[in-house]
Coordinates of C-alpha atoms in Angstrom, one line a residue:
Chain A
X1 CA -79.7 2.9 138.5
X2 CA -82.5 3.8 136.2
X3 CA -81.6 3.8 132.5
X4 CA -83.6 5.4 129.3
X5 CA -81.6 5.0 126.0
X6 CA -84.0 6.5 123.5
X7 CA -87.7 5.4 124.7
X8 CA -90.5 6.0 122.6
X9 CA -94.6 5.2 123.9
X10 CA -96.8 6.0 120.9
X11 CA -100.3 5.5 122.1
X12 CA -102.0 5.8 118.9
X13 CA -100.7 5.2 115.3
X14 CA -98.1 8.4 115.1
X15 CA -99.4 9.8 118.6
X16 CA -96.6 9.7 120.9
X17 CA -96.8 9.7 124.7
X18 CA -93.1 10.0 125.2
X19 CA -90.8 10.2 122.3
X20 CA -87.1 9.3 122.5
X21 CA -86.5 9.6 125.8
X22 CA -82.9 9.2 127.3
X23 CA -81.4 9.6 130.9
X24 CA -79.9 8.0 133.2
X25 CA -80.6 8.0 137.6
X26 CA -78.5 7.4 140.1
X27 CA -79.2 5.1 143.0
X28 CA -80.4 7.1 146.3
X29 CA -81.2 10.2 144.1
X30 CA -84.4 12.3 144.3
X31 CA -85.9 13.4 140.8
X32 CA -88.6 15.8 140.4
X33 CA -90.9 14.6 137.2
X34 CA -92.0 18.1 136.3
X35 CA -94.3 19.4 133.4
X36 CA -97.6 20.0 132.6
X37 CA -100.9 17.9 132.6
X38 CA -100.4 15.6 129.7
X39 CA -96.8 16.3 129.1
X40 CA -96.4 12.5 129.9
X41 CA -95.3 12.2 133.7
X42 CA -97.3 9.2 134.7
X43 CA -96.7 7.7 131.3
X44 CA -93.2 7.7 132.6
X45 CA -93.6 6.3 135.9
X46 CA -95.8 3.5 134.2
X47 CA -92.7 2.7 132.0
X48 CA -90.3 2.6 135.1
X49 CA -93.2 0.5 137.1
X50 CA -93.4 -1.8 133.8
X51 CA -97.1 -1.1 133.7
X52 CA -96.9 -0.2 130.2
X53 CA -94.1 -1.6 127.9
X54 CA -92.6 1.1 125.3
X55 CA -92.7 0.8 121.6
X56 CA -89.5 1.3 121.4
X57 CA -85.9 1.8 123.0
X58 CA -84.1 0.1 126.1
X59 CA -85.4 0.4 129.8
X60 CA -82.8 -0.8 132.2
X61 CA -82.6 -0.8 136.5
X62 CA -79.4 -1.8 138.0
X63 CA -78.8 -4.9 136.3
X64 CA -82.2 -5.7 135.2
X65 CA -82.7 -5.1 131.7
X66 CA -86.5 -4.5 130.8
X67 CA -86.7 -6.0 127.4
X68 CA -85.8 -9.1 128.3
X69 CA -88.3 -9.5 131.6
X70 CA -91.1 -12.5 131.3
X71 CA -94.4 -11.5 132.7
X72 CA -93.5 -13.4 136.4
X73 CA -90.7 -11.6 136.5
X74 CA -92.1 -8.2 135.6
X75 CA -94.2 -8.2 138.8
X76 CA -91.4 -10.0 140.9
X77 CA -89.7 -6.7 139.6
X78 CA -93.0 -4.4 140.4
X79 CA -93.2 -5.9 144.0
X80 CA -89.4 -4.5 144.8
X81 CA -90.7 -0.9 144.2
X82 CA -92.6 1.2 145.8
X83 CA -95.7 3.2 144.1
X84 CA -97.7 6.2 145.6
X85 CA -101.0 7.7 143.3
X86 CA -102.4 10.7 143.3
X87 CA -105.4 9.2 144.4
X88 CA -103.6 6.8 147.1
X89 CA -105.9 3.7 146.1
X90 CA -106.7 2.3 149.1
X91 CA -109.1 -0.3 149.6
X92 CA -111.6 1.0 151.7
X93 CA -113.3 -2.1 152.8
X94 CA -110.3 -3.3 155.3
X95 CA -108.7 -0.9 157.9
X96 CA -105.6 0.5 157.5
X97 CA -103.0 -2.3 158.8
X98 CA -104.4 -4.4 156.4
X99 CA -104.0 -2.1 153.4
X100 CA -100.6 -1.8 154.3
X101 CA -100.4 -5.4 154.8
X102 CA -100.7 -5.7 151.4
X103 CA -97.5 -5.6 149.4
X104 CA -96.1 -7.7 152.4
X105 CA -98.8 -10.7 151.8
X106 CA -98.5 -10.7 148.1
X107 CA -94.4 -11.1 148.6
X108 CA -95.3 -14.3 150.9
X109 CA -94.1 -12.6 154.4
X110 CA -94.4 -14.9 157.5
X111 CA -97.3 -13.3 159.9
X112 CA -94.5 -12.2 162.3
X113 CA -92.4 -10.4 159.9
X114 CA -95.8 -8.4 158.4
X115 CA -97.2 -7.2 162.0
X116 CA -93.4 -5.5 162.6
X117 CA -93.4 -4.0 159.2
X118 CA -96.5 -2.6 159.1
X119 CA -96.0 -1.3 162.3
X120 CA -92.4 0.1 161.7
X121 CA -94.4 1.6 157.9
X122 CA -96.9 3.3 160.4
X123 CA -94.6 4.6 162.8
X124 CA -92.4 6.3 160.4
X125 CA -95.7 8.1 158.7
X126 CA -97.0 8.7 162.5
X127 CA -100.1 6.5 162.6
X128 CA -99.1 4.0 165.4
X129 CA -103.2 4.5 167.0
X130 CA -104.5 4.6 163.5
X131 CA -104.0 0.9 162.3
X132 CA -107.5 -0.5 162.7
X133 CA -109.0 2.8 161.2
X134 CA -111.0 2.4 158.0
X135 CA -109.2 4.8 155.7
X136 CA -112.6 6.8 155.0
X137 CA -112.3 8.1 158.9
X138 CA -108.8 9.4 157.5
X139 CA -108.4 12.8 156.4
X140 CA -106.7 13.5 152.9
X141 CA -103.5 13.7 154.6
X142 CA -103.5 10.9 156.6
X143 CA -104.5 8.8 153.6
X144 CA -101.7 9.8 151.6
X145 CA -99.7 8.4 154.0
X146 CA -101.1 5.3 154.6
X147 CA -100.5 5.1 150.8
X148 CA -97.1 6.1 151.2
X149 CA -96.6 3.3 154.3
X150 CA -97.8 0.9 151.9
X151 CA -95.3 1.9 149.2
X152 CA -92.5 1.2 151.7
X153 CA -93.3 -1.7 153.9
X154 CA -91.7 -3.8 151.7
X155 CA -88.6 -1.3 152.4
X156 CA -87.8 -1.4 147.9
X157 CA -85.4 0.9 146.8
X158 CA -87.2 2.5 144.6
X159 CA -90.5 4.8 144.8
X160 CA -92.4 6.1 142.3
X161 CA -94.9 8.8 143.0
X162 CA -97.1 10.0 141.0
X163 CA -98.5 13.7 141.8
X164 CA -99.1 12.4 145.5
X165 CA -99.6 15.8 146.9
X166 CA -102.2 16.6 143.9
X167 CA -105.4 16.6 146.4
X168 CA -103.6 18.0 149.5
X169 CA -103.4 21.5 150.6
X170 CA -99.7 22.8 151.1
X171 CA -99.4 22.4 154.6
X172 CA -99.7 18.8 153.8
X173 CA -98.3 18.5 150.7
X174 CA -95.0 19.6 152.7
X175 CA -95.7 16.9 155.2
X176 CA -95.6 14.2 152.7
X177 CA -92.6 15.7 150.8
X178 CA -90.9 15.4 154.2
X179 CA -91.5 12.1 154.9
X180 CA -90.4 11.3 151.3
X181 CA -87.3 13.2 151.8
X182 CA -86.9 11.0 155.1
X183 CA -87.3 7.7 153.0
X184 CA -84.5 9.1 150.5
X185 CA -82.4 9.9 153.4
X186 CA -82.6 6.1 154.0
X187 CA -81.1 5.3 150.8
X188 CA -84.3 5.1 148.7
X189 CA -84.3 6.3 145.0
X190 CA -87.2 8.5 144.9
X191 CA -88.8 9.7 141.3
X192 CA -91.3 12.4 142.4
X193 CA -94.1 13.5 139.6
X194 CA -95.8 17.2 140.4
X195 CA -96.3 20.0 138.6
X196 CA -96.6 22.3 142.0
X197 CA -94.3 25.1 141.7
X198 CA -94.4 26.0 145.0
X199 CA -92.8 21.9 146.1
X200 CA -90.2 22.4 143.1
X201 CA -89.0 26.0 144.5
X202 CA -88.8 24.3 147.7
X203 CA -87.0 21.9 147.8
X204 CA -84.0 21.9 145.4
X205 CA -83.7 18.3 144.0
X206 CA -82.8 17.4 140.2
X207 CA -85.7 17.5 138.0
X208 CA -86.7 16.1 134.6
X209 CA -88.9 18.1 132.5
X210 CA -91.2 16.7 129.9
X211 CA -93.0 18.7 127.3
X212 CA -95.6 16.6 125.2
X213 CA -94.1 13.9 125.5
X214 CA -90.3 15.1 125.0
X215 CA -87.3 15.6 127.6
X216 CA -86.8 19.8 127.5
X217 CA -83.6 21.4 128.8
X218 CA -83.8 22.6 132.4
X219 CA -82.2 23.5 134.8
X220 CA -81.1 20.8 137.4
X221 CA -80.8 22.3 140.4
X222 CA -79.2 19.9 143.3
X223 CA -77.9 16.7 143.5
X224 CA -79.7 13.6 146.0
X225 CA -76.4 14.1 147.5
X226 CA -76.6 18.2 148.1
X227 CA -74.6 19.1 145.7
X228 CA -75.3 22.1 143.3
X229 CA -75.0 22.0 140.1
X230 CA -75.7 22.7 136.2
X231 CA -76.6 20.0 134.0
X232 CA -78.8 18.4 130.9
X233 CA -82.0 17.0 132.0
X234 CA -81.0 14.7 129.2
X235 CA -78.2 13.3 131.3
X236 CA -78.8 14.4 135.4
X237 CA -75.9 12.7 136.3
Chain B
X1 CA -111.3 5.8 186.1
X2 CA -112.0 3.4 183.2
X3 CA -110.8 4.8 179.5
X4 CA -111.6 3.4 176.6
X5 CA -109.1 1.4 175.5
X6 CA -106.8 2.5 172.4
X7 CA -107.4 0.6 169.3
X8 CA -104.8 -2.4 169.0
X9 CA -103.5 -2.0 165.4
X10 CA -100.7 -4.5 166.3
X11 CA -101.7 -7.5 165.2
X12 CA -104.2 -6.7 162.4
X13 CA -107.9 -6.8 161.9
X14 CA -108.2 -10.6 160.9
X15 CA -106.8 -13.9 162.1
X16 CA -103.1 -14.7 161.7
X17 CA -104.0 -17.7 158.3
X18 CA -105.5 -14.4 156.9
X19 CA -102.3 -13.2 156.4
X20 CA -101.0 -16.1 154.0
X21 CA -101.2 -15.4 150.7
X22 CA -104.3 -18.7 150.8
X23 CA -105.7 -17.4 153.6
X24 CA -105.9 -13.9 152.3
X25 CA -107.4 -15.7 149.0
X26 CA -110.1 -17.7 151.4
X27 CA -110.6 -14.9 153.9
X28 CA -111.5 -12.5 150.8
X29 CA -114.3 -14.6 149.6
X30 CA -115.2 -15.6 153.4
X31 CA -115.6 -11.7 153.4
X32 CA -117.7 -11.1 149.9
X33 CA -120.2 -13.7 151.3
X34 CA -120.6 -11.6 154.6
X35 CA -120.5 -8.2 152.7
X36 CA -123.3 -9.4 150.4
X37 CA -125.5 -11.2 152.9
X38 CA -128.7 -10.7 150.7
X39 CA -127.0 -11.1 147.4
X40 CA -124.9 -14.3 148.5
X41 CA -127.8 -15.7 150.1
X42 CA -130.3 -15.0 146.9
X43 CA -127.2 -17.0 144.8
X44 CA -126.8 -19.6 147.3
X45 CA -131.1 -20.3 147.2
X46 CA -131.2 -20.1 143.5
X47 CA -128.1 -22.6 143.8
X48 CA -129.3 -24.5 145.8
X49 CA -132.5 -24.8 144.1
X50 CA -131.3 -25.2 140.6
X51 CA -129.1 -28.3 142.0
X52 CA -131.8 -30.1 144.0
X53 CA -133.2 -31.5 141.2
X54 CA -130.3 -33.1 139.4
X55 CA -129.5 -34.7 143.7
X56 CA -133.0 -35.5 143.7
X57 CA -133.1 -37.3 140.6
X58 CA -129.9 -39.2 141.3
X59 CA -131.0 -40.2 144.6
X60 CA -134.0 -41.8 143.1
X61 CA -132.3 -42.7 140.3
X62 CA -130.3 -45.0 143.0
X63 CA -133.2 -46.5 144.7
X64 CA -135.0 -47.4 141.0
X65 CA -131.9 -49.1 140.2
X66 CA -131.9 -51.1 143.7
X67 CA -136.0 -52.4 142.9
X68 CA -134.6 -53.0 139.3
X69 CA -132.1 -55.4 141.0
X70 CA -134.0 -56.7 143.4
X71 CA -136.4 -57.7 141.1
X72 CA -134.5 -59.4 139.2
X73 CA -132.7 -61.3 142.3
X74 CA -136.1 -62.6 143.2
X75 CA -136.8 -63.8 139.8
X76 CA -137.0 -67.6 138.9
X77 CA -137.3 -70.2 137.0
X78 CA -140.0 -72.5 137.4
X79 CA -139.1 -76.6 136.0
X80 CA -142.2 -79.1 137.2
X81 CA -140.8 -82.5 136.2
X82 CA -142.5 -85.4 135.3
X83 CA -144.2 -87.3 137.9
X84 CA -142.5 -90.6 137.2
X85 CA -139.4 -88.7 138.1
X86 CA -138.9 -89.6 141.7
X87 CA -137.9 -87.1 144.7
X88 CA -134.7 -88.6 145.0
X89 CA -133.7 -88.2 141.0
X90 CA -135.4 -84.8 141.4
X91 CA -133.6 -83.8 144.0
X92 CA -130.0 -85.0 142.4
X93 CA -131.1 -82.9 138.8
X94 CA -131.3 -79.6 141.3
X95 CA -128.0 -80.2 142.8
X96 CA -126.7 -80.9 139.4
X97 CA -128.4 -77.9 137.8
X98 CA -126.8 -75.6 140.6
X99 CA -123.5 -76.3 139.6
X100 CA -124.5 -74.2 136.0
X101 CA -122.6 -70.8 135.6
X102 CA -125.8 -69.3 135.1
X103 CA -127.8 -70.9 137.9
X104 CA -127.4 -69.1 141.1
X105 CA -128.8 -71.9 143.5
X106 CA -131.7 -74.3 143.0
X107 CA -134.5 -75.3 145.3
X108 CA -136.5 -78.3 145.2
X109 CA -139.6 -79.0 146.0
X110 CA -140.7 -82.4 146.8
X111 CA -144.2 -83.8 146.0
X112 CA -145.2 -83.6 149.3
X113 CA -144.2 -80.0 149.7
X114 CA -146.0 -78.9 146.6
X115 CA -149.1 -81.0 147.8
X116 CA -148.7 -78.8 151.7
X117 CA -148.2 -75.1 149.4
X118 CA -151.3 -75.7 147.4
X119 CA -152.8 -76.5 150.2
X120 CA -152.1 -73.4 151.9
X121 CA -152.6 -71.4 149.2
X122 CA -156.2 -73.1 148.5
X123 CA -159.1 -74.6 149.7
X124 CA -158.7 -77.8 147.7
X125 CA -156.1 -79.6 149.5
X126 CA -160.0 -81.8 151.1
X127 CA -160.8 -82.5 146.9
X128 CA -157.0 -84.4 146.4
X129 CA -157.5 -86.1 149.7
X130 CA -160.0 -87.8 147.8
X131 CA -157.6 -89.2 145.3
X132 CA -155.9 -91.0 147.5
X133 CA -152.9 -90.5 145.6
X134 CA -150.7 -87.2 145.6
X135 CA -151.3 -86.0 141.5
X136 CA -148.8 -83.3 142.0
X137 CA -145.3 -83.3 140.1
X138 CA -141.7 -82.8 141.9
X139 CA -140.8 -78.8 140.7
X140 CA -137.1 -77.8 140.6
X141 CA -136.7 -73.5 141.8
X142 CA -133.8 -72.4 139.4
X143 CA -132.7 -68.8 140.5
X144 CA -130.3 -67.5 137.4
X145 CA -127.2 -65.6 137.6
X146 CA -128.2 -61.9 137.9
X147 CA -127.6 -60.1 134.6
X148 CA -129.3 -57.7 132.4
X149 CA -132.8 -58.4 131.4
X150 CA -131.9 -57.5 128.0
X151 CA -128.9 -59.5 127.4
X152 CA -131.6 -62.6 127.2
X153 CA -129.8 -65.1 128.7
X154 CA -132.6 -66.4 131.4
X155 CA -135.1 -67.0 128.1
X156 CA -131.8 -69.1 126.9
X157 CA -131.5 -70.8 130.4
X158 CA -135.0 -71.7 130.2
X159 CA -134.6 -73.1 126.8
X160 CA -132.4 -75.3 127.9
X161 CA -134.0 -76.5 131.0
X162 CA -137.1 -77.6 128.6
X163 CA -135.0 -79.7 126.7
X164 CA -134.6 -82.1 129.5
X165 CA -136.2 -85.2 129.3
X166 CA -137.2 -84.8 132.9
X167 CA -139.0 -82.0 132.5
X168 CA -142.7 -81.6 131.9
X169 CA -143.0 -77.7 131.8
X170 CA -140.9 -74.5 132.3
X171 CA -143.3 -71.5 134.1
X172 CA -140.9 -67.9 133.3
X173 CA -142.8 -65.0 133.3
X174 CA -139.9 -61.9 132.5
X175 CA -142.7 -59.3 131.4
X176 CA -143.4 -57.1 134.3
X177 CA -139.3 -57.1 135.1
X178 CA -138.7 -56.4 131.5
X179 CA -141.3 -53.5 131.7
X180 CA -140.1 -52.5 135.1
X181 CA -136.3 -52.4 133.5
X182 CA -137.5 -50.4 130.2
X183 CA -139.2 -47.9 132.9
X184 CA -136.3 -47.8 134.8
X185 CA -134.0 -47.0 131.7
X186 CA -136.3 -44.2 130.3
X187 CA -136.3 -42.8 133.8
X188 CA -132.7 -42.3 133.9
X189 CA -132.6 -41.1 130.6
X190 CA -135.2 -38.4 131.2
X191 CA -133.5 -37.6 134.3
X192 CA -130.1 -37.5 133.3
X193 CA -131.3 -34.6 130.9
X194 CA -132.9 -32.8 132.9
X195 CA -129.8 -33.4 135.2
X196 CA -127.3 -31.9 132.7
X197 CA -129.9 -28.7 131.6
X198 CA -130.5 -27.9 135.7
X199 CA -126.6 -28.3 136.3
X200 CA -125.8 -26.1 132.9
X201 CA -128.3 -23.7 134.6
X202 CA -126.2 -24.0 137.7
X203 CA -123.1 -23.3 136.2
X204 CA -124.6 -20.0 134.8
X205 CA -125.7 -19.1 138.1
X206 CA -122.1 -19.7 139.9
X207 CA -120.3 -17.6 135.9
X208 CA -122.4 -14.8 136.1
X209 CA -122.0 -14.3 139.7
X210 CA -118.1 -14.5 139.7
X211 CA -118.6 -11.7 136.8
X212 CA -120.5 -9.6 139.0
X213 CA -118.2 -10.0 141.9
X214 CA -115.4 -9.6 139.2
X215 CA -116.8 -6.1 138.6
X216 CA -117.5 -5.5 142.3
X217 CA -113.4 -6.0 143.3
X218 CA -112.2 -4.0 140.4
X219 CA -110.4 -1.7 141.8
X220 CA -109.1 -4.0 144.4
X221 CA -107.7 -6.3 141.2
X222 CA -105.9 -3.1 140.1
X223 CA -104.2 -2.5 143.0
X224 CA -103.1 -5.9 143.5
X225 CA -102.2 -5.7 140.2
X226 CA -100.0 -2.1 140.8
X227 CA -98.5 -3.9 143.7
X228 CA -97.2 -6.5 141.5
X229 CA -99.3 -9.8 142.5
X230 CA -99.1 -12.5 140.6
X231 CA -102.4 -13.3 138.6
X232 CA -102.6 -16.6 140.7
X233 CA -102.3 -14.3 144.1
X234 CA -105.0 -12.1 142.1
X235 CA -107.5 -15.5 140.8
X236 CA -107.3 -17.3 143.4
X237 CA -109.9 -15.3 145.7
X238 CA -112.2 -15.6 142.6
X239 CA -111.8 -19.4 142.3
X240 CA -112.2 -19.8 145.9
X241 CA -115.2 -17.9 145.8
X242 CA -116.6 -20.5 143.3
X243 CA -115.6 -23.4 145.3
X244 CA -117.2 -22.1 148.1
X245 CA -120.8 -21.0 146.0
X246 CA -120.1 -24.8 144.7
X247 CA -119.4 -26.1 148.2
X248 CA -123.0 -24.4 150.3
X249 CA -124.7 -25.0 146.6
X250 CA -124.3 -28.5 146.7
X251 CA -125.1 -28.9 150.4
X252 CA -128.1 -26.8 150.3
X253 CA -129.1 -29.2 147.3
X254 CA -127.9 -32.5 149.4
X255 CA -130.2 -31.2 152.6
X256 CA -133.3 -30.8 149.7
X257 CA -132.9 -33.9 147.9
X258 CA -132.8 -35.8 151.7
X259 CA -135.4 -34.3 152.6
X260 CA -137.8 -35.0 149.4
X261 CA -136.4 -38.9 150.1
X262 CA -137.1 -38.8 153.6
X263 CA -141.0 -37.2 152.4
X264 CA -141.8 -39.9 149.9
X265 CA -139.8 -42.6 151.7
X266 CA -143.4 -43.5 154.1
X267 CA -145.8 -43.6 151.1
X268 CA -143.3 -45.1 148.5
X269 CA -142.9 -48.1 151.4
X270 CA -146.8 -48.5 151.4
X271 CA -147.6 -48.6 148.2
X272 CA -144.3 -51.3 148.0
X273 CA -146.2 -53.5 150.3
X274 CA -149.2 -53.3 148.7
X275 CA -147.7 -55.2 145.8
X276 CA -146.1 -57.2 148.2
X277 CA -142.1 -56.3 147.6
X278 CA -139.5 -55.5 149.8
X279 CA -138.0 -52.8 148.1
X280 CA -138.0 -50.0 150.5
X281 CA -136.6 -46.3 149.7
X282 CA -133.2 -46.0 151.2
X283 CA -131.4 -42.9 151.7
X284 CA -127.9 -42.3 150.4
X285 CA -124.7 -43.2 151.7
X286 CA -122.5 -40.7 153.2
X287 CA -120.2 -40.9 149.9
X288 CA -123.2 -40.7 147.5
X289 CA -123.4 -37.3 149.6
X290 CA -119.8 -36.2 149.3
X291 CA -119.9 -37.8 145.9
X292 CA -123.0 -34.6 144.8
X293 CA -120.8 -32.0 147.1
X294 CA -117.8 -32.7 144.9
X295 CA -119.9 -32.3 141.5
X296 CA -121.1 -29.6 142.9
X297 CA -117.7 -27.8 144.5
X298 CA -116.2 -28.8 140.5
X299 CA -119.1 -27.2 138.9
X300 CA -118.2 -23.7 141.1
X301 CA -114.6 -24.0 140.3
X302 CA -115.7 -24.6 136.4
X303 CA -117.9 -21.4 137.0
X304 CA -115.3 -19.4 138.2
X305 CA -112.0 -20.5 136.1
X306 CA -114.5 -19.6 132.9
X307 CA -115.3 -15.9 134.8
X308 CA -111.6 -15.8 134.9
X309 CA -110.3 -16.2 131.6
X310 CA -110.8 -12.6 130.4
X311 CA -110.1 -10.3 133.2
X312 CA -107.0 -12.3 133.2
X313 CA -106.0 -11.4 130.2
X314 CA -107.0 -7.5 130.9
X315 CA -104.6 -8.1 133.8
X316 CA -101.9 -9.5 132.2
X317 CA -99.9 -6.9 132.0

């Protein structure tokens, strides 16, 4: 589904981000984006979410090939996915329905068809009773998953998260890697940035490893589809 | 007993047009208003301020032009014929003369009327009694086409009128309306000025808010941005916003320039009958109103399509 064929982001004249990246993802697969701070994890996702365009080399999903994407069509392709932040980036002035109303009012969703969504979004990240909170009466936690409810609503096949259990204590962080696990169960491709140790030795998904900016060998550990087995980060599947 | 009841997040904080992608647009800047109360209300006052001039200025501008008019439509020409000309022959050259593209209508007045309207207007109506015999010429009222003093075509109407044989003398006195015009003109010049500075000034007012409230929804551009919104879904809130400074700007300003009119209207009527003239101030119509809100609601979206044009560009990606 996803597609690098030698990707390059230099940031600053000979500086590179990410340098000669390829791999490929299959649909309904759970990747861990593992390495350190600065190895180049959310410059990744950015490239996936076409939020930052690559100097060089060929991006593709499915059948959508990056390079040849007009602006219109680069957010039509934005709105299909689904993005979680570290940070969650709610917008504390509205309550919580509304944040998650969101992504559904930008795609032009008739009233009816937003109140069941959101509704179904909250449901599945347990906050039924909380939709007319403000998200600052939310705890850390509960946050997160509003921003995760928001990432799904639209139900896209693809979510990116980038370190969204990087606040949240481990109880927590193992809430939300649950709930993400429950969305991949559903058929979602999920592409999971952390560099928590404790999440990767958990749960046994594929990972790809970056090192300043470069794909490392590593050990993948387990298919989206439970299987176990050895392979090149460079090519998961 | 009573509990309180659990919060309904079923149908969503706002009404259901707040939900369409306009409505989520209007609601937004509905919502910066009532967020800001102070701020909005400081903008809406300086707004509404810095437009009441230019309204108050056209308003008057309107009612100058009217007594410019008016004076002219109560100018005339007057002929006095000679007194062998008869009030039958006299009264023949006035229908004749009426027929003239640049004659409006004529009036005549008889001998005998002149004779009764110096008598009313003096005291020596007793002295021609004396004569015996009425001394007073047959006088022919022309009223010219109304046209621009400048253009000079009453002096040419009243060049030809003295060029008739029956004619003794042409009275046309086009000073005070030529004055009156020239006043009239610099007026509108003056004002029109002062107009285009004050609404420059306005559309400062209505940019360097939209910047401000630019800055203040930052983060909420970026998300909409992250989320993939189109930059129309993500300007249009922003424009709307202008419209809507535009919109309570130009009312505000509509309300103030009434109100001056409505103030000066009772003095500017007596000192118009002092000098004896009908011209009385009259307030606008109800589309010389809408006709300011519009300027006004353009002016906002002006404001805020100019605020626009770089933070588009910083979101264009």
């Amino acid at each position: 589904m996803i597609s690098f064929q030698n990707v390059s982001l230099e940031y600053r004249l000979g500086k590179y981000a990410l340098e000669n990246l390829s791999f490929d993802l299959k649909s309904g697969s759970f990747t861990f984006l593992t390495g350190h701070s600065g190895a180049g994890k959310s410059s990744l996702l950015q490239l996936i979410a076409r939020l930052t365009r690559p100097t060089s080399g060929d991006i593709q999903i499915g059948n959508i090939i990056y390079s040849e994407l007009g602006v219109r069509q680069e957010r039509a392709l934005r709105q299909q996915m689904g993005i979680v932040f570290q940070d969650n980036q709610l917008l504390h002035d509205r309550n919580v329905f509304d944040n998650i109303a969101l992504p559904l009012i930008i795609g032009g969703y008739q009233f009816d068809d937003i109140k069941l969504r959101v509704n179904a979004a909250l449901a599945k990240v347990g906050l039924e009773q909380r939709g007319s909170e403000k998200p600052i009466n939310l705890s850390g936690g509960e946050q997160q998953r509003v921003g995760i409810a928001r990432a799904v609503v639209a139900r896209p096949k693809l979510l990116l998260a980038d370190e969204p259990t990087g606040n949240l204590d481990s109880e927590i962080s193992q809430e939300i890697m649950q709930l993400l696990k429950h969305f991949n169960a559903s058929g979602v491709t999920v592409v999971f940035a952390t560099h928590d140790e404790h999440l990767l030795q958990t749960y046994p998904f594929q990972r790809l490893t970056l090192s300043n900016g470069q794909l490392v060998n590593d050990e993948s550990t387990q298919s989206a589809h439970g299987s176990r087995k050895r392979s090149s980060t460079r090519k998961v599947y | 007993m009573r509990t309180k009841p659990e919060p309904d997040a079923l149908d969503g904080s706002g009404a259901r047009w707040t939900y369409t992608r306009r409505g989520y647009a209007l609601s937004q800047s509905l919502r910066q208003l009532k967020q800001q109360r102070i701020a909005s209300l400081g903008t809406l006052l300086m707004l509404g301020i810095t437009l009441a001039l230019p309204v108050i200025l056209y308003f008057a501008y309107l009612n100058l032009a009217t007594l410019g008019h008016r004076s002219l439509e109560g100018e005339s020409i007057t002929t006095y014929l000679r007194t062998n000309v008869s009030d039958i022959a006299g009264a023949e050259l006035a229908e004749s003369w009426s027929t003239r593209e640049d004659v409006a209508r004529t009036d005549y007045l008889s001998k005998e009327q002149s004779l009764a309207m110096l008598g009313e207007a003096s005291d020596i109506s007793s002295v021609i009694a004396l004569l015996g015999v009425n001394p007073l010429p047959g006088a022919i009222v022309v009223y010219p086409q109304i046209t621009d003093v400048a253009t000079g075509s009453t002096d040419r109407l009243a060049e030809v009128l003295r060029s008739i044989p029956e004619v003794e003398r042409v009275q046309l006195d086009l000073r005070w309306v030529r004055r009156l015009a020239a006043a009239i003109s610099l007026l509108a010049w003056i004002g029109g000025l002062l107009a285009v500075f004050l609404t420059l000034s306005a559309l400062l007012v209505i940019t360097n808010t939209i910047r401000l409230e630019l800055a203040r929804r930052k983060s909420e551009l970026e998300v909409a941005n992250l989320l993939g919104a189109p930059r129309h879904f993500m300007n249009r809130p922003i424009i709307y916003t202008g419209a809507v400074y535009g919109l309570l700007g130009g009312l505000l300003a509509s309300i103030t320039g009434l109100m001056v009119l409505n103030a000066v209207q009772s003095p500017a009527d007596t000192l118009s009958s002092l000098y004896q003239n009908e011209f009385t101030v009259s307030m606008p119509t109800m589309t010389q109103i809408l006709l300011v809100i519009s300027v006004c609601v353009c002016l906002g979206l002006i404001g805020a399509v100019s605020s626009l044009y770089r933070p588009s560009q910083h979101f264009r990606q």
